[in-house]
Amino acid sequence: MRAYNFSAGPSTLPLEVLEEAQREFLDFAGTGMSVTEISHRNKAFEAVVDEGTALLRELLNIPDDYAVLFVQGGASQQFAAVPLNLMHGGKADYIVTGNFAKKAFQEGKIYGDAACVASSEDKTYTYIPDLSAVPFREGTDYVHICSNNTIFGTRYVEFPETKAPLVADMSSEILSREIDVKKFGVIYAGAQKNLAPAGVTIVIAKRSLIQDPLAICPTMLKWKVQDENKSLYNTPPCFAIYMATLVLRRLKKLGGVKEMNKINEYKAGLLYDFIDNSSFYTNSVVKKYRSIMNVPFVTPSAELDAKFVKEAGANGLVSLKGHRLVGGMRASIYNAMPVEGVKALIAFMQKFEKENA
Ligand SMILES: *Cc1c(COP(=O)(O)O)cnc(C)c1O
């Protein structure tokens, strides 16, 4: 039996997509070869990259003057690529709302005057700072945010108005809700949360901003070079791009991001309502900023948390252990988590509460 996999990343993928990939694994597009064996210059593979790029443009309504790239190195590599492509004046602001936002900020400091202008670390990242009160500095090259905080389970409800281009790490929520791409200079996302197996990262960047990377920027990290080469500057992560394209096709068939968002709100609503109505489980995030992708929660004790994770696993509800920084549990309910998975989790939570309260 297939488990309900609540892993924060790499994460569950749609069953239909896995089955489709399995069906054509030995003979991809009539080539007589697996997609993992063919040249990335093969027409059949180039068609995959073109289709994936076009689907991202369509589903996220990305304007033509933005590059859409498939790159490697994970979102963590982009923590460096951001300053290396954008930090011409040597100055950038960061809002630190979690572990990954902090890592991006620390990477930024390697390349110039990066400042943390707002943070929610004082309350263990359980909220998003008041955006109207952020002391953004003058003359910065960009402002960096992490739109959904995977470990702490918060998300931005609205985005800051900034003079400098806004750069967002959307790894754990891309394609889960509608966004206005025009508001951002750059969006990037490791695909292994909501879109594909590990190995590929999506970059969406306004072309006018990326024409002049810093002199020390490695060629592989130059978004301009990746754009000029349609993400085929070197051998790309072919299989991950192929899987992303299948996931994007399915998302389009489902009705696109708007429809997906409705389903995601419904799933998250079921789980948060259950937690809020229980005196046994707690989620400590400020309600307004609760993520609809990552839901951390605890029982009354660390011992019961450990017991919960163990028994849930034995019942086919896996990877529910919270991040080592916060403990407890975390249910990652990305696009590919079916409503039935969330319902099964809630049913187990009810049963566990009855037996242990
Ligand atoms: C998972 C994650 C990362 C790290 O991604 P890698 O691909 O492992 O480098 C960065 N930012 C966010 C928001 C994430 O969820």
Coordinates of C-alpha atoms and ligand atoms in Angstrom, one line a residue:
M1 CA 0.0 0.0 0.0
R2 CA 1.2 3.5 -0.8
A3 CA 1.9 5.6 2.3
Y4 CA 0.6 9.1 2.9
N5 CA 3.9 11.0 2.8
F6 CA 4.0 14.3 4.8
S7 CA 7.7 14.9 4.2
A8 CA 8.8 18.5 3.9
G9 CA 11.0 17.7 1.0
P10 CA 11.7 15.8 -1.2
S11 CA 8.0 15.2 -1.0
T12 CA 5.0 13.3 -2.3
L13 CA 4.3 13.4 -6.0
P14 CA 1.0 12.8 -7.7
L15 CA 0.3 9.1 -8.2
E16 CA -0.9 9.6 -11.8
V17 CA 2.4 11.3 -12.6
L18 CA 4.5 8.5 -11.0
E19 CA 2.5 6.0 -13.0
E20 CA 2.9 7.8 -16.2
A21 CA 6.6 8.1 -15.7
Q22 CA 6.7 4.4 -15.0
R23 CA 4.7 3.6 -18.2
E24 CA 7.1 5.5 -20.4
F25 CA 10.3 4.8 -18.4
L26 CA 11.8 2.3 -20.8
D27 CA 10.7 3.9 -24.1
F28 CA 10.4 7.7 -23.9
A29 CA 8.4 9.4 -26.7
G30 CA 9.1 6.6 -29.1
T31 CA 12.9 7.0 -28.9
G32 CA 13.4 3.4 -27.7
M33 CA 15.4 4.9 -24.8
S34 CA 14.6 6.0 -21.2
V35 CA 14.4 9.8 -20.6
T36 CA 17.3 9.2 -18.2
E37 CA 19.4 7.9 -21.1
I38 CA 18.9 10.3 -24.0
S39 CA 21.0 13.3 -24.8
H40 CA 19.8 16.6 -23.5
R41 CA 20.2 17.9 -27.1
N42 CA 17.8 15.2 -28.4
K43 CA 14.7 16.9 -29.9
A44 CA 12.4 14.8 -27.8
F45 CA 14.1 16.2 -24.6
E46 CA 14.3 19.8 -25.9
A47 CA 10.5 19.5 -26.4
V48 CA 10.2 18.6 -22.7
V49 CA 12.2 21.7 -21.6
D50 CA 10.1 23.9 -23.9
E51 CA 6.8 22.5 -22.7
G52 CA 7.8 22.8 -19.0
T53 CA 8.9 26.4 -19.5
A54 CA 5.7 27.3 -21.4
L55 CA 3.5 25.6 -18.8
L56 CA 5.2 27.6 -16.0
R57 CA 4.7 30.8 -18.0
E58 CA 1.0 30.0 -18.5
L59 CA 0.2 28.7 -15.0
L60 CA 1.9 31.6 -13.2
N61 CA 1.0 34.2 -15.8
I62 CA 4.7 35.2 -16.2
P63 CA 5.2 38.2 -18.4
D64 CA 7.4 37.8 -21.5
D65 CA 10.1 40.1 -20.2
Y66 CA 10.9 37.5 -17.5
A67 CA 13.3 34.6 -18.0
V68 CA 12.1 31.2 -16.8
L69 CA 15.0 28.9 -16.0
F70 CA 15.6 25.3 -14.8
V71 CA 18.9 25.3 -12.9
Q72 CA 20.8 23.0 -10.4
G73 CA 22.3 23.3 -6.9
G74 CA 19.0 23.7 -5.1
A75 CA 17.5 26.8 -3.5
S76 CA 20.6 27.0 -1.4
Q77 CA 22.8 27.6 -4.5
Q78 CA 20.4 30.5 -5.3
F79 CA 21.2 32.1 -1.9
A80 CA 24.6 32.9 -3.6
A81 CA 23.3 33.4 -7.1
V82 CA 21.0 36.2 -5.9
P83 CA 23.8 38.6 -4.8
L84 CA 26.1 37.4 -7.6
N85 CA 23.6 38.4 -10.2
L86 CA 22.1 41.5 -8.6
M87 CA 24.4 43.1 -6.0
H88 CA 25.9 45.8 -8.2
G89 CA 25.9 48.5 -5.6
G90 CA 27.0 46.0 -3.0
K91 CA 24.0 46.5 -0.7
A92 CA 20.8 44.5 0.0
D93 CA 18.1 44.2 2.6
Y94 CA 16.8 40.9 4.0
I95 CA 13.7 40.0 6.0
V96 CA 14.5 37.0 8.2
T97 CA 11.4 35.0 8.9
G98 CA 12.9 31.5 9.3
N99 CA 15.9 29.2 8.9
F100 CA 16.2 29.4 5.1
A101 CA 15.6 33.2 5.1
K102 CA 18.5 33.4 7.6
K103 CA 20.8 31.2 5.5
A104 CA 20.1 33.4 2.5
F105 CA 20.9 36.5 4.5
Q106 CA 24.2 35.0 5.8
E107 CA 25.1 34.1 2.2
G108 CA 24.3 37.6 1.1
K109 CA 26.8 39.0 3.7
I110 CA 29.6 37.1 1.9
Y111 CA 29.2 39.4 -1.1
G112 CA 28.4 42.8 0.3
D113 CA 26.6 44.9 2.8
A114 CA 23.6 42.7 3.5
A115 CA 21.4 43.9 6.4
C116 CA 18.6 42.2 8.2
V117 CA 15.9 44.9 8.3
A118 CA 13.2 42.9 10.0
S119 CA 13.1 39.5 11.8
S120 CA 10.6 37.3 13.7
E121 CA 13.4 35.4 15.5
D122 CA 12.3 37.0 18.8
K123 CA 9.2 34.8 18.9
T124 CA 10.8 31.7 17.2
Y125 CA 9.5 32.7 13.8
T126 CA 5.9 32.3 14.6
Y127 CA 4.8 35.4 12.7
I128 CA 5.7 37.7 9.7
P129 CA 6.9 41.2 10.8
D130 CA 4.7 44.2 10.2
L131 CA 5.6 45.1 6.6
S132 CA 4.5 48.7 6.8
A133 CA 7.1 49.3 9.5
V134 CA 10.2 47.8 7.9
P135 CA 13.1 50.3 7.8
F136 CA 14.2 49.5 4.2
R137 CA 17.4 51.3 3.4
E138 CA 17.9 53.7 0.4
G139 CA 19.9 52.6 -2.6
T140 CA 19.8 48.8 -2.1
D141 CA 20.1 46.4 -5.0
Y142 CA 17.2 44.2 -3.8
V143 CA 15.1 43.1 -0.9
H144 CA 15.1 39.4 -0.1
I145 CA 12.2 37.5 1.5
C146 CA 11.2 33.8 2.0
S147 CA 7.5 33.7 1.2
N148 CA 6.6 30.5 2.9
N149 CA 8.7 29.3 5.9
T150 CA 8.9 25.5 5.6
I151 CA 10.2 24.7 9.1
F152 CA 8.1 27.1 11.2
G153 CA 4.9 27.0 9.1
T154 CA 4.3 30.7 8.3
R155 CA 3.7 32.5 5.1
Y156 CA 3.4 36.0 3.9
V157 CA -0.2 37.1 3.3
E158 CA 0.7 40.2 1.4
F159 CA 4.1 41.2 0.1
P160 CA 6.2 44.3 1.0
E161 CA 6.1 47.3 -1.2
T162 CA 9.7 48.0 -2.0
K163 CA 11.7 50.5 -4.1
A164 CA 14.4 47.9 -4.8
P165 CA 13.4 44.8 -6.7
L166 CA 11.8 42.1 -4.5
V167 CA 13.5 38.7 -4.5
A168 CA 11.5 35.8 -3.1
D169 CA 12.4 32.2 -2.1
M170 CA 9.2 30.4 -2.9
S171 CA 10.6 26.8 -2.6
S172 CA 7.9 25.4 -0.4
E173 CA 4.8 27.1 -2.0
I174 CA 5.4 27.7 -5.6
L175 CA 2.2 27.0 -7.7
S176 CA 0.2 26.6 -4.5
R177 CA -1.5 30.0 -4.7
E178 CA -1.8 32.8 -7.2
I179 CA 0.9 35.4 -7.2
D180 CA 1.5 38.6 -9.2
V181 CA 4.9 37.9 -10.8
K182 CA 5.2 41.5 -11.8
K183 CA 5.6 42.5 -8.2
F184 CA 8.8 40.5 -8.0
G185 CA 12.2 41.0 -9.6
V186 CA 13.2 37.4 -9.0
I187 CA 11.4 34.3 -7.7
Y188 CA 13.2 31.1 -7.1
A189 CA 12.2 27.7 -5.8
G190 CA 13.8 24.3 -5.3
A191 CA 11.3 22.0 -7.1
Q192 CA 11.4 19.1 -4.7
K193 CA 8.6 20.4 -2.4
N194 CA 5.8 21.1 -4.8
L195 CA 6.8 20.2 -8.3
A196 CA 9.4 17.5 -8.9
P197 CA 12.0 15.1 -7.5
A198 CA 15.1 16.8 -6.1
G199 CA 17.7 18.1 -8.6
V200 CA 16.0 21.1 -10.3
T201 CA 15.4 24.6 -9.2
I202 CA 13.1 27.1 -10.9
V203 CA 14.2 30.7 -11.4
I204 CA 11.9 33.4 -12.7
A205 CA 13.8 36.7 -13.2
K206 CA 13.0 40.0 -14.8
R207 CA 15.4 40.1 -17.8
S208 CA 16.3 43.8 -17.4
L209 CA 17.7 43.0 -13.9
I210 CA 20.0 40.1 -14.9
Q211 CA 22.1 41.5 -17.8
D212 CA 25.1 42.4 -15.7
P213 CA 26.1 39.8 -13.1
L214 CA 29.1 40.6 -10.9
A215 CA 32.5 39.9 -12.4
I216 CA 33.2 37.1 -9.9
C217 CA 29.9 35.3 -10.7
P218 CA 30.6 31.8 -11.9
T219 CA 29.3 31.2 -15.4
M220 CA 27.0 28.4 -14.2
L221 CA 25.3 30.9 -11.8
K222 CA 24.8 33.6 -14.4
W223 CA 21.0 33.7 -15.0
K224 CA 21.7 35.6 -18.2
V225 CA 23.8 32.7 -19.6
Q226 CA 21.1 30.2 -18.5
D227 CA 18.5 32.3 -20.2
E228 CA 20.5 32.6 -23.5
N229 CA 20.9 28.9 -23.5
K230 CA 17.3 28.1 -22.7
S231 CA 18.4 26.2 -19.5
L232 CA 20.7 24.0 -21.6
Y233 CA 24.0 25.6 -21.1
N234 CA 25.3 22.3 -19.7
T235 CA 23.8 19.0 -19.0
P236 CA 20.6 19.8 -17.0
P237 CA 18.9 17.5 -14.5
C238 CA 16.9 15.8 -17.3
F239 CA 14.8 13.5 -15.2
A240 CA 13.7 16.1 -12.7
I241 CA 12.8 18.5 -15.5
Y242 CA 10.8 15.8 -17.2
M243 CA 8.9 15.0 -14.0
A244 CA 8.3 18.7 -13.4
T245 CA 6.7 18.9 -16.8
L246 CA 4.4 16.0 -16.1
V247 CA 3.4 17.6 -12.8
L248 CA 2.7 20.9 -14.6
R249 CA 0.6 19.2 -17.2
R250 CA -1.5 17.7 -14.4
L251 CA -1.9 21.0 -12.7
K252 CA -3.1 22.6 -15.9
K253 CA -5.7 19.8 -16.3
L254 CA -6.9 20.3 -12.7
G255 CA -7.7 23.9 -13.5
G256 CA -4.5 25.7 -12.8
V257 CA -3.1 27.5 -9.7
K258 CA -6.5 29.1 -8.8
E259 CA -8.2 25.7 -8.5
M260 CA -5.1 24.2 -6.7
N261 CA -5.2 27.0 -4.2
K262 CA -8.9 26.3 -3.4
I263 CA -8.0 22.7 -2.7
N264 CA -5.0 23.7 -0.6
E265 CA -7.0 26.1 1.5
Y266 CA -9.6 23.4 2.0
K267 CA -7.0 20.8 3.1
A268 CA -5.2 23.3 5.5
G269 CA -8.6 24.5 6.8
L270 CA -9.6 21.0 7.8
L271 CA -6.3 20.4 9.7
Y272 CA -6.2 23.8 11.4
D273 CA -9.8 23.6 12.4
F274 CA -9.3 20.2 14.0
I275 CA -6.2 21.4 15.9
D276 CA -7.9 24.6 17.1
N277 CA -10.9 22.6 18.4
S278 CA -8.7 20.2 20.2
S279 CA -7.3 20.8 23.7
F280 CA -4.6 18.1 23.0
Y281 CA -2.9 19.5 19.9
T282 CA -1.4 23.0 19.5
N283 CA -0.1 25.0 16.6
S284 CA 1.6 28.2 17.9
V285 CA 1.8 30.3 14.7
V286 CA -0.1 33.6 14.6
K287 CA -3.3 32.6 12.8
K288 CA -3.1 35.2 10.0
Y289 CA 0.3 33.9 9.0
R290 CA -0.3 30.2 9.0
S291 CA 1.1 28.4 6.0
I292 CA -1.2 26.3 4.0
M293 CA 1.7 24.0 3.0
N294 CA 3.5 23.2 6.2
V295 CA 1.6 22.7 9.4
P296 CA 3.6 22.2 12.6
F297 CA 1.9 21.0 15.8
V298 CA 2.6 19.4 19.1
T299 CA 0.9 17.2 21.7
P300 CA 1.2 18.1 25.5
S301 CA 4.6 16.4 25.8
A302 CA 7.7 15.5 23.9
E303 CA 7.2 11.8 24.9
L304 CA 3.7 11.8 23.3
D305 CA 5.1 13.6 20.2
A306 CA 7.6 10.8 19.7
K307 CA 4.9 8.2 20.3
F308 CA 2.6 10.0 17.8
V309 CA 5.2 10.0 15.1
K310 CA 6.0 6.3 15.6
E311 CA 2.4 5.1 15.7
A312 CA 1.4 7.3 12.7
G313 CA 4.2 5.8 10.7
A314 CA 2.9 2.3 11.6
N315 CA -0.5 3.4 10.2
G316 CA 0.9 4.5 6.8
L317 CA 1.1 8.3 7.7
V318 CA 4.9 8.9 7.3
S319 CA 7.5 11.6 7.7
L320 CA 5.5 13.6 10.3
K321 CA 8.5 14.3 12.6
G322 CA 9.0 18.0 13.0
H323 CA 12.2 19.7 12.0
R324 CA 15.0 19.3 14.6
L325 CA 14.9 23.0 15.3
V326 CA 11.3 23.0 16.5
G327 CA 10.5 19.4 17.5
G328 CA 7.0 18.1 17.6
M329 CA 5.3 17.2 14.3
R330 CA 5.0 18.8 10.9
A331 CA 2.5 17.8 8.3
S332 CA 3.6 19.1 4.9
I333 CA 0.5 19.1 2.7
Y334 CA 1.8 20.2 -0.6
N335 CA -0.1 20.3 -3.9
A336 CA 0.3 16.6 -4.4
M337 CA -1.1 15.6 -1.0
P338 CA -4.7 14.4 -1.6
V339 CA -7.6 15.5 0.6
E340 CA -8.0 11.9 1.7
G341 CA -4.4 12.0 3.1
V342 CA -5.3 15.0 5.3
K343 CA -8.6 13.3 6.4
A344 CA -6.6 10.1 7.2
L345 CA -4.2 12.2 9.3
I346 CA -7.1 13.9 11.2
A347 CA -8.8 10.5 11.9
F348 CA -5.5 9.2 13.3
M349 CA -5.1 12.4 15.4
Q350 CA -8.5 11.9 16.9
K351 CA -7.8 8.3 17.7
F352 CA -4.4 9.1 19.2
E353 CA -6.0 11.8 21.4
K354 CA -8.6 9.4 22.7
E355 CA -6.0 6.9 23.6
N356 CA -3.5 9.3 25.2
A357 CA -5.3 12.3 26.6
Ligands
LIG1 C1 13.8 23.3 1.2 C2 14.1 24.8 1.1 C3 15.3 25.4 0.8 C4 16.5 24.5 0.5 O1 16.4 23.9 -0.7 P1 17.6 23.0 -1.3 O2 17.1 22.7 -2.6 O3 17.8 21.8 -0.4 O4 18.8 23.9 -1.3 C5 15.4 26.7 0.7 N1 14.4 27.5 1.0 C6 13.1 27.0 1.3 C7 12.0 28.0 1.6 C8 13.0 25.7 1.4 O5 11.8 25.2 1.8

